[in-house]
Short mmCIF file of C-alpha atoms and ligand atoms in Angstrom, two decimals:
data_model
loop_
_atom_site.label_atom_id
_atom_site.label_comp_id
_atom_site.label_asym_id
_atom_site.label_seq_id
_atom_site.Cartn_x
_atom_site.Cartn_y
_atom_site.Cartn_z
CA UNK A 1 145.78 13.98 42.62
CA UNK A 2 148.71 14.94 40.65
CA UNK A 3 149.94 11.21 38.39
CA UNK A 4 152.75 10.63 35.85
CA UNK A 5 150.45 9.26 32.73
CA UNK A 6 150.83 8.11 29.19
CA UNK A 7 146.96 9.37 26.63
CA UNK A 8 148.36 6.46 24.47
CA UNK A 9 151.48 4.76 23.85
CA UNK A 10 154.50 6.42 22.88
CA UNK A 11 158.05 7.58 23.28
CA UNK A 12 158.98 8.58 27.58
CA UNK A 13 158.18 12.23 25.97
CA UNK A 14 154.78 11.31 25.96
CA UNK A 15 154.61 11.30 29.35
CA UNK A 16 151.99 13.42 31.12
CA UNK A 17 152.38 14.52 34.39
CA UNK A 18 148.72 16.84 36.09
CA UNK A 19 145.87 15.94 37.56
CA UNK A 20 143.70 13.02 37.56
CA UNK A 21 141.00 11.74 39.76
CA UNK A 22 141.85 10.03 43.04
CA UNK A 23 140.90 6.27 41.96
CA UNK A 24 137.91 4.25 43.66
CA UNK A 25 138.48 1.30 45.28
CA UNK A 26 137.00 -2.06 45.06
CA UNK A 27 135.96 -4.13 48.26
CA UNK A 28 139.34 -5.98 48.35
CA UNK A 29 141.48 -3.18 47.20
CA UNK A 30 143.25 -0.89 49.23
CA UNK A 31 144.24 3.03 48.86
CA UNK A 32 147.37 3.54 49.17
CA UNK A 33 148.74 7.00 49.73
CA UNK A 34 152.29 6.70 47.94
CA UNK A 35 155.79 7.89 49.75
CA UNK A 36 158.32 6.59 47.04
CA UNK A 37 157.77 4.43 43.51
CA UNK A 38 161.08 3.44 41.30
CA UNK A 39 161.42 3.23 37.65
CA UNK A 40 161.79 -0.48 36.14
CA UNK A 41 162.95 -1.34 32.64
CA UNK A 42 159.61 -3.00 31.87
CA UNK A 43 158.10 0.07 32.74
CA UNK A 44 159.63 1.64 29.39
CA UNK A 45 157.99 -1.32 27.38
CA UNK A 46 154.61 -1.21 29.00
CA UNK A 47 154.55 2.66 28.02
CA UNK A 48 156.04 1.97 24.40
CA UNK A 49 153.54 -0.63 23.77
CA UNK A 50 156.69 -2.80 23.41
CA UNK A 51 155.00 -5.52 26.33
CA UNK A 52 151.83 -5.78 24.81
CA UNK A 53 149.67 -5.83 28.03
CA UNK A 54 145.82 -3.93 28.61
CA UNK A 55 146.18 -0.33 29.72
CA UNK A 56 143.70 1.74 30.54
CA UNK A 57 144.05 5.03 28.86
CA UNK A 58 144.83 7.68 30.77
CA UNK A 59 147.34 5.35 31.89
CA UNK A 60 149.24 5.87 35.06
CA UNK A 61 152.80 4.55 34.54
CA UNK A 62 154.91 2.76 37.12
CA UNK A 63 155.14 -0.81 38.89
CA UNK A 64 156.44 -0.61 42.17
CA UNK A 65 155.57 1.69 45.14
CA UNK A 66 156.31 2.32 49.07
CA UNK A 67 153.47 4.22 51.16
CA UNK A 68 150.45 3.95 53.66
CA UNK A 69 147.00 2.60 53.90
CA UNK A 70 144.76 5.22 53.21
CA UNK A 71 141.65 3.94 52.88
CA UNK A 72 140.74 0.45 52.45
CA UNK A 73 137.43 -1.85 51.30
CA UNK A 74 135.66 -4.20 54.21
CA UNK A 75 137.20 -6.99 52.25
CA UNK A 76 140.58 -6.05 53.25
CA UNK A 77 140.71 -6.69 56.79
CA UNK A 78 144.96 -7.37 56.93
CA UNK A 79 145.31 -3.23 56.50
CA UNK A 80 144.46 -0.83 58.92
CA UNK A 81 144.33 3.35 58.32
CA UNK A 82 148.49 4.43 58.25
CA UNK A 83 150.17 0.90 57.88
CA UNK A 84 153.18 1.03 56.28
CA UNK A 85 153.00 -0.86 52.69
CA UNK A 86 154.97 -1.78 49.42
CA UNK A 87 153.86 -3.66 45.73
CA UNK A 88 155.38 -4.23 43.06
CA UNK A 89 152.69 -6.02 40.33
CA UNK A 90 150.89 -2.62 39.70
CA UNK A 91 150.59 -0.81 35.77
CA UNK A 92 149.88 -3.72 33.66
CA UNK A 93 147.59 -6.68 33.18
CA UNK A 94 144.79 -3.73 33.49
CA UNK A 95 146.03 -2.42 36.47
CA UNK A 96 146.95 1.28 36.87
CA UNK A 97 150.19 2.03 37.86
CA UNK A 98 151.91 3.73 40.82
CA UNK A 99 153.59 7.13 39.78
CA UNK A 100 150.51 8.61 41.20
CA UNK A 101 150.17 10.30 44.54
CA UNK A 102 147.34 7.86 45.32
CA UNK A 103 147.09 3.80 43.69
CA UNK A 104 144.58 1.25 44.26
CA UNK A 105 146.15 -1.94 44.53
CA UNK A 106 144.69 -5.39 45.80
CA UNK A 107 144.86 -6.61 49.09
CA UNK A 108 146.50 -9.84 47.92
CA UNK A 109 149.13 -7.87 45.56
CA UNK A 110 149.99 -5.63 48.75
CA UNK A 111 152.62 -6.21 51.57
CA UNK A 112 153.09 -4.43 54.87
CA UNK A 113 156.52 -3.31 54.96
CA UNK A 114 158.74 -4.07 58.05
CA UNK A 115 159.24 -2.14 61.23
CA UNK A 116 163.02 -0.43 60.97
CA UNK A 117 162.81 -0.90 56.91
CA UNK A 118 163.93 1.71 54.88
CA UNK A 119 161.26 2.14 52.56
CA UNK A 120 163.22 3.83 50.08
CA UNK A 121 165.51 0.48 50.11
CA UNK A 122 162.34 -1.61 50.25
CA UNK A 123 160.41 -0.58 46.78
CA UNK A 124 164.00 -0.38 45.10
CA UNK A 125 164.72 -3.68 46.15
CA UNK A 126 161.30 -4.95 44.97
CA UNK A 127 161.36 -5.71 41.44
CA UNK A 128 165.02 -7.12 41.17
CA UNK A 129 164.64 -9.06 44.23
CA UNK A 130 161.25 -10.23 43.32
CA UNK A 131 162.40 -11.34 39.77
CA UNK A 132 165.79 -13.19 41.17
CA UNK A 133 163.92 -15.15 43.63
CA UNK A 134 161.29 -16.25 41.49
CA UNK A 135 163.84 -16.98 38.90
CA UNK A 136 166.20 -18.72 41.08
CA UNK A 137 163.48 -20.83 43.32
CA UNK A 138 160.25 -20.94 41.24
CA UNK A 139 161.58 -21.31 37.92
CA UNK A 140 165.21 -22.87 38.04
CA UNK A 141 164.51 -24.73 41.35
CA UNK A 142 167.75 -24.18 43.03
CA UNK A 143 168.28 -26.37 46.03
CA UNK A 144 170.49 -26.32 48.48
CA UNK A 145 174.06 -26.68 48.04
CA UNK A 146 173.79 -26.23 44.39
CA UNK A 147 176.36 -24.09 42.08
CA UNK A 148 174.74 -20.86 40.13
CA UNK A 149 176.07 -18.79 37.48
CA UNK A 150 174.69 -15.26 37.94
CA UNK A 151 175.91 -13.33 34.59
CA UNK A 152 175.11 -9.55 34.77
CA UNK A 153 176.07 -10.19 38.71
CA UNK A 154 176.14 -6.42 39.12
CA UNK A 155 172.96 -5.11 37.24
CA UNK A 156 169.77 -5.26 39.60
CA UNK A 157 168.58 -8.53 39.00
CA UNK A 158 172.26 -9.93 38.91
CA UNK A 159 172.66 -8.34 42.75
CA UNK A 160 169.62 -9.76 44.12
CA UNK A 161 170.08 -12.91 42.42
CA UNK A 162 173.63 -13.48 43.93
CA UNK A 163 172.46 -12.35 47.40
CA UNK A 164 169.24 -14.57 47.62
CA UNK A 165 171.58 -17.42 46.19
CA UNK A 166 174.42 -17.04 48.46
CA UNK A 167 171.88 -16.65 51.68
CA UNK A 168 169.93 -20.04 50.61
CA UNK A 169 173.30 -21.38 50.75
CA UNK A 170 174.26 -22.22 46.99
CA UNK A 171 177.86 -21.91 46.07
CA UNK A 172 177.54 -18.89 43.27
CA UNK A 173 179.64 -17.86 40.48
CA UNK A 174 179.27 -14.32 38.58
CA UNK A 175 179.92 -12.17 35.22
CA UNK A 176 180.73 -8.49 35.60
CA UNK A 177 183.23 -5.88 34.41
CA UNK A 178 186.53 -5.87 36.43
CA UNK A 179 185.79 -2.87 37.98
CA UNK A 180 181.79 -4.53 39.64
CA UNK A 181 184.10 -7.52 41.14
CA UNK A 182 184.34 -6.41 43.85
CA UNK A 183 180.42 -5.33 44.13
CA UNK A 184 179.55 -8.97 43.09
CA UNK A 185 181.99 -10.81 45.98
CA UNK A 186 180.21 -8.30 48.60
CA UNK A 187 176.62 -9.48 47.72
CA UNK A 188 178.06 -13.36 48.10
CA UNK A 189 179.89 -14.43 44.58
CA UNK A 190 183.32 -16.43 45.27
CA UNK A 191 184.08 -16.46 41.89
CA UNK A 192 183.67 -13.31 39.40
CA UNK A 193 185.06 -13.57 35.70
CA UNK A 194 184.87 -10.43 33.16
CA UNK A 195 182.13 -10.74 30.97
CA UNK A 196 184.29 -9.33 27.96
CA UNK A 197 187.18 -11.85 28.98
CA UNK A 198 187.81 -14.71 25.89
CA UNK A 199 189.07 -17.15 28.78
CA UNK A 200 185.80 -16.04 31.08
CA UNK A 201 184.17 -19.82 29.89
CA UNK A 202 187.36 -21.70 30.65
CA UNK A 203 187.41 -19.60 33.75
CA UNK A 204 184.20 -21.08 35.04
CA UNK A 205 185.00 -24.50 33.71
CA UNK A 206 187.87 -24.48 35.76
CA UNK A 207 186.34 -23.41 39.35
CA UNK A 208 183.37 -25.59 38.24
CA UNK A 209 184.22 -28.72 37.06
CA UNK A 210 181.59 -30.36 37.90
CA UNK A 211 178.91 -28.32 35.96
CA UNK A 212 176.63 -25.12 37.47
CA UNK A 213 173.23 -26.43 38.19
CA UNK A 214 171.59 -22.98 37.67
CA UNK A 215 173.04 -21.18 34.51
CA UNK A 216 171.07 -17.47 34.30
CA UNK A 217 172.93 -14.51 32.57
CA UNK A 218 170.43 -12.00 33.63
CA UNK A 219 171.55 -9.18 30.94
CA UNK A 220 169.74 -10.83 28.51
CA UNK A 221 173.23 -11.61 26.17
CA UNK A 222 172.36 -15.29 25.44
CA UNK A 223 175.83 -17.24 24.53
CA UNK A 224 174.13 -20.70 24.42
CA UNK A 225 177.52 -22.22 23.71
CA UNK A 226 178.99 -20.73 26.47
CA UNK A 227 176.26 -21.72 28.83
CA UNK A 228 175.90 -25.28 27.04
CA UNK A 229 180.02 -25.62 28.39
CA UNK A 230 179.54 -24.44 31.56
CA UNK A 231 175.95 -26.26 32.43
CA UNK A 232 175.60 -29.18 34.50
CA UNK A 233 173.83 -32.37 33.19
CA UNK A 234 170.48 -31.90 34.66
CA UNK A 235 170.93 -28.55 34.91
CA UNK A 236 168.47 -24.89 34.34
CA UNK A 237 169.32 -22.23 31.53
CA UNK A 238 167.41 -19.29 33.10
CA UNK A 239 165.56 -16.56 30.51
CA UNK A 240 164.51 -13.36 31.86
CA UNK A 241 166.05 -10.86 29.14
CA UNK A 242 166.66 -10.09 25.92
CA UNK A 243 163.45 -9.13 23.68
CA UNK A 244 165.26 -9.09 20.56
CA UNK A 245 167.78 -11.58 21.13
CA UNK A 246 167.50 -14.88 18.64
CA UNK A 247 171.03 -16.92 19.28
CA UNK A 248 171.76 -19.85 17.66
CA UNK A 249 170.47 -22.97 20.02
CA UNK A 250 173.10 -25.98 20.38
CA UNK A 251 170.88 -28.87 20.46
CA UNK A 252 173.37 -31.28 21.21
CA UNK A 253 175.19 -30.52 24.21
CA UNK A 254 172.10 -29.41 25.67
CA UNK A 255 169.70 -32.19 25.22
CA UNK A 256 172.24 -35.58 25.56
CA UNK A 257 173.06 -33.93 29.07
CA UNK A 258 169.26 -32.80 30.11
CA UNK A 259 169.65 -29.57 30.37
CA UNK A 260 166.63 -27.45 30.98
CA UNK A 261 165.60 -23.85 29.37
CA UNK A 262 163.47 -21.77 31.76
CA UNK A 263 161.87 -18.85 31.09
CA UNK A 264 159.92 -16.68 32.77
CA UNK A 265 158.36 -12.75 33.21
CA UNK A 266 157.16 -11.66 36.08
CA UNK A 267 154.08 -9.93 34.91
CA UNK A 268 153.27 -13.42 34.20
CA UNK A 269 153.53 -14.75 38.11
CA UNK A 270 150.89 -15.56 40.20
CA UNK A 271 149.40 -13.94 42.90
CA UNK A 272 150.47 -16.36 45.22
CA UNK A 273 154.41 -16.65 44.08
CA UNK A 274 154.61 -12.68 43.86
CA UNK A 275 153.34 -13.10 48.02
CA UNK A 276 156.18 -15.79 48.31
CA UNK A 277 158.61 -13.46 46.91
CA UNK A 278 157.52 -10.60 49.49
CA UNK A 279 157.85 -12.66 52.42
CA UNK A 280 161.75 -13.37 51.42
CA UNK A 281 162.05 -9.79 50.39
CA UNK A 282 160.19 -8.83 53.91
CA UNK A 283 162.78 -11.04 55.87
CA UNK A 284 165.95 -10.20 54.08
CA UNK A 285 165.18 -6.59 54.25
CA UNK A 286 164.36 -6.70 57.83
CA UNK A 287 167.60 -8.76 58.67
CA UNK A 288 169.65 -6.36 56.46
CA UNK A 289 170.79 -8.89 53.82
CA UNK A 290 169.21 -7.59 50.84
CA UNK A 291 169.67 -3.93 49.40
CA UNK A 292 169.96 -2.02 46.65
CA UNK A 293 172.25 1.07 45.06
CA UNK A 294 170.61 4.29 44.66
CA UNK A 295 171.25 6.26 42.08
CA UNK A 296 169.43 8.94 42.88
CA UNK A 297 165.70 10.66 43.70
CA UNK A 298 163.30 12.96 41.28
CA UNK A 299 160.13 14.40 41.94
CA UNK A 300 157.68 12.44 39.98
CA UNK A 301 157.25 15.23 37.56
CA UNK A 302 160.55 14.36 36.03
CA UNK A 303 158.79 10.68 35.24
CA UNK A 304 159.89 11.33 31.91
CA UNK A 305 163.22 12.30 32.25
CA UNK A 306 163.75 8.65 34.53
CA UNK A 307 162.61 6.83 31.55
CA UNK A 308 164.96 8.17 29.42
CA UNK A 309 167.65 7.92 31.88
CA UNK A 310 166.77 4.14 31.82
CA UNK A 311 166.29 3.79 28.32
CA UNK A 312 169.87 5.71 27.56
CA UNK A 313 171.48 2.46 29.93
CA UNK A 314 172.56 5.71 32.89
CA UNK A 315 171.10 3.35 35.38
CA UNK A 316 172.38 -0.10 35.20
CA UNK A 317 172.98 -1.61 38.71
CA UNK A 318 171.12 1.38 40.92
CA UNK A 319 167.48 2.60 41.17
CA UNK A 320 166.14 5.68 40.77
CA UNK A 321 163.58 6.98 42.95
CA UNK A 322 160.91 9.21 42.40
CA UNK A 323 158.36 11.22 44.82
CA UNK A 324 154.92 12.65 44.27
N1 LIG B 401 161.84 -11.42 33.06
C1 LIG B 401 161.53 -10.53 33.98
O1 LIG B 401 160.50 -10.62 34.63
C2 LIG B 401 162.48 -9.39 34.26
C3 LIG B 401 162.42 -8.70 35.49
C4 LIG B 401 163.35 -7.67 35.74
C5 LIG B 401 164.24 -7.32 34.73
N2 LIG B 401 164.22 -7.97 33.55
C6 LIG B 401 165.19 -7.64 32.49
O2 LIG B 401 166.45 -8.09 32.96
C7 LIG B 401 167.48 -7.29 32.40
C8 LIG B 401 168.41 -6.85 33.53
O3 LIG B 401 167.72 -5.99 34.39
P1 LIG B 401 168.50 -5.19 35.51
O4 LIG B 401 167.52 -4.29 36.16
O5 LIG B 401 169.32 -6.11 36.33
O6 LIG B 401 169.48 -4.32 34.57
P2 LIG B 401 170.83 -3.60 34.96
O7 LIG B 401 170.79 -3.14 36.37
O8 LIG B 401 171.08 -2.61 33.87
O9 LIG B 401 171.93 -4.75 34.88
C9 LIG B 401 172.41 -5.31 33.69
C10 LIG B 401 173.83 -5.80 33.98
O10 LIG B 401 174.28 -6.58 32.87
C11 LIG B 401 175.63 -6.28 32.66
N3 LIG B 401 176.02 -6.64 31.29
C12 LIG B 401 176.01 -5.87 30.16
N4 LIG B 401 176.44 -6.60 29.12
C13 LIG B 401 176.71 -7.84 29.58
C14 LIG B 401 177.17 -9.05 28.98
N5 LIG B 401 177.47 -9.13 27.68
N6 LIG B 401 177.32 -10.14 29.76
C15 LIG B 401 177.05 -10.10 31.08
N7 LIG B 401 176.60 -8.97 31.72
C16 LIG B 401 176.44 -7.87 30.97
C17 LIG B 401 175.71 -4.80 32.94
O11 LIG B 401 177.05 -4.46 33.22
P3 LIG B 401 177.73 -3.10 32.69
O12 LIG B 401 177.26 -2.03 33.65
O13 LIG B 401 179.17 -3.43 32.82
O14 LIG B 401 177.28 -2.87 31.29
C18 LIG B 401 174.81 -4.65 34.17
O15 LIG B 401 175.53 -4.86 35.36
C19 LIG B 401 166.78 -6.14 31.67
O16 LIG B 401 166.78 -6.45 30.29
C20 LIG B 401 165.37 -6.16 32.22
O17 LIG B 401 164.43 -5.69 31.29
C21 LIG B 401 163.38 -9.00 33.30
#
């Protein structure tokens, strides 16, 4: 089968795309032949060796992917020969990934995909959305009727994250540039302040006086004082981003009003919340709540030219798709 692979890690130049063996599969693992994979940030740091994770070497790149059953073991009875699927926890943790025209992936890390579903919206959805609900419901433990603060409300994570928010009913607040306002009201903000603005804190105080519960600035720029003004007492500081980032930590304001830091990666979830995470994903596709912006589709043998793309910042906010 033709693959998108990495010998060793390595700049996205390193990236091999030829022939490699169809993989076997297991008794619980399923073939899946693949229609459609996207290209993730973490994607760039699992090739890199940035995300220090096992890979197999030759190492087929890639996390998410869209397709049909294939072939499957006896062990995975829930599949049948031609079903329509989607994962998103493949190519790390010793996994292979998915730029591949054919991926093993395990029953219970694989989710039929919904009858009317794009599947081109589905596996671009699947990452972001999978990463705002867990951060949002597993992590920060939004409940109902609380306020959020969704900083980055426009990137991929920031979308989701306001949608899934807005649809469980929370009253959400956003960061963006001026021009993504309008982007982050659609998806279910009824506040937006500019990210860049000096007056974007005093901004929030105002049209939350009483505190946001759920404080998660999803572009990884950690202003702890900022959040520490905005934050409710009692309320979550949401990580998800930002290797490199090391701001300074005001105890004070964060500790005499418990305030909580969260955070969280999703190749660290669990089988079982990455299945929770589906079946929202499944329903919100299917009732046409949840979607994402494409940027644009390559054949997978320009795998290395969509990690640059990503690495260069030319797709924040949209997905690019790839086909073997
Ligand atoms: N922990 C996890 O499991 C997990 C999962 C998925 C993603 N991530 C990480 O989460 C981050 C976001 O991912 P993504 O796919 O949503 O990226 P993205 O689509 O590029 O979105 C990032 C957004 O942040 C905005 N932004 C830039 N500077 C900002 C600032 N100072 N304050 C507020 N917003 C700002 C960008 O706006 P402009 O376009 O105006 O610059 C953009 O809309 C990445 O670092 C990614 O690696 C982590």
């Amino acid at each position: 089968m033709r693959a998108a692979y990495v010998e060793r890690h390595g700049p996205a130049a390193s990236i091999r795309y030829g022939e490699l063996p169809v993989p076997a599969y297991g008794p619980t693992d399923v073939l899946v032949a693949v229609e459609a994979v996207v290209v993730d940030p973490v994607d760039t740091f699992v090739r890199s060796g940035a995300f220090r994770t096992p890979t197999p070497f030759p190492f087929v790149i890639g996390r998410d992917l869209v397709g049909t059953v294939a072939a499957r073991g006896n062990g995975a009875p829930g599949f049948a020969l031609g079903d329509a699927v989607w994962a998103n926890s493949l190519g790390h943790g010793g996994r292979q990934g998915s730029f591949a025209e054919y991926a093993v992936v395990a029953a219970d890390r694989l989710y039929h995909l919904p009858e009317g579903v794009d599947p081109v919206q589905a596996v671009a959805v699947a990452h972001p959305a999978a990463t705002a609900f867990l951060g949002l419901f597993r992590h920060a433990r939004l409940r109902l009727g609380e306020t959020v603060f969704v900083g980055g409300g426009a990137g991929n994570v920031g979308s989701a994250a306001i949608r899934l928010a807005a649809v469980a009913g929370a009253r959400v607040l956003a960061s963006a540039r001026e021009r993504d306002f309008e982007r982050c009201r659609r998806t279910g903000a009824t506040v937006v302040v500019d990210y860049r603005d000096p007056d974007g804190t005093e901004r929030l105080r105002s049209a939350a006086p009483g505190g946001v519960d759920v404080y998660w600035d999803t572009s990884g720029h950690h202003e702890l004082d900022a959040a520490a003004a905005v934050v409710a007492r009692g309320g979550r500081i949401v990580l998800s981003a930002g290797r490199q980032a090391r701001p300074v930590l005001p105890v004070g304001p964060l500790y005499t009003r418990d305030v909580t830091l969260v955070g969280f990666t999703m190749s660290n979830a669990a089988v079982h919340d990455l299945a929770a995470a589906a079946v929202v994903i499944n329903r919100r596709l299917a009732d046409g709540t949840l979607g994402a912006c494409i940027a644009g589709e390559l054949p997978l043998s320009e795998a290395a030219e969509a990690h640059r793309r990503i690495e260069h910042g030319e797709l924040a906010g949209t997905r690019l798709i790839l086909r073997p």
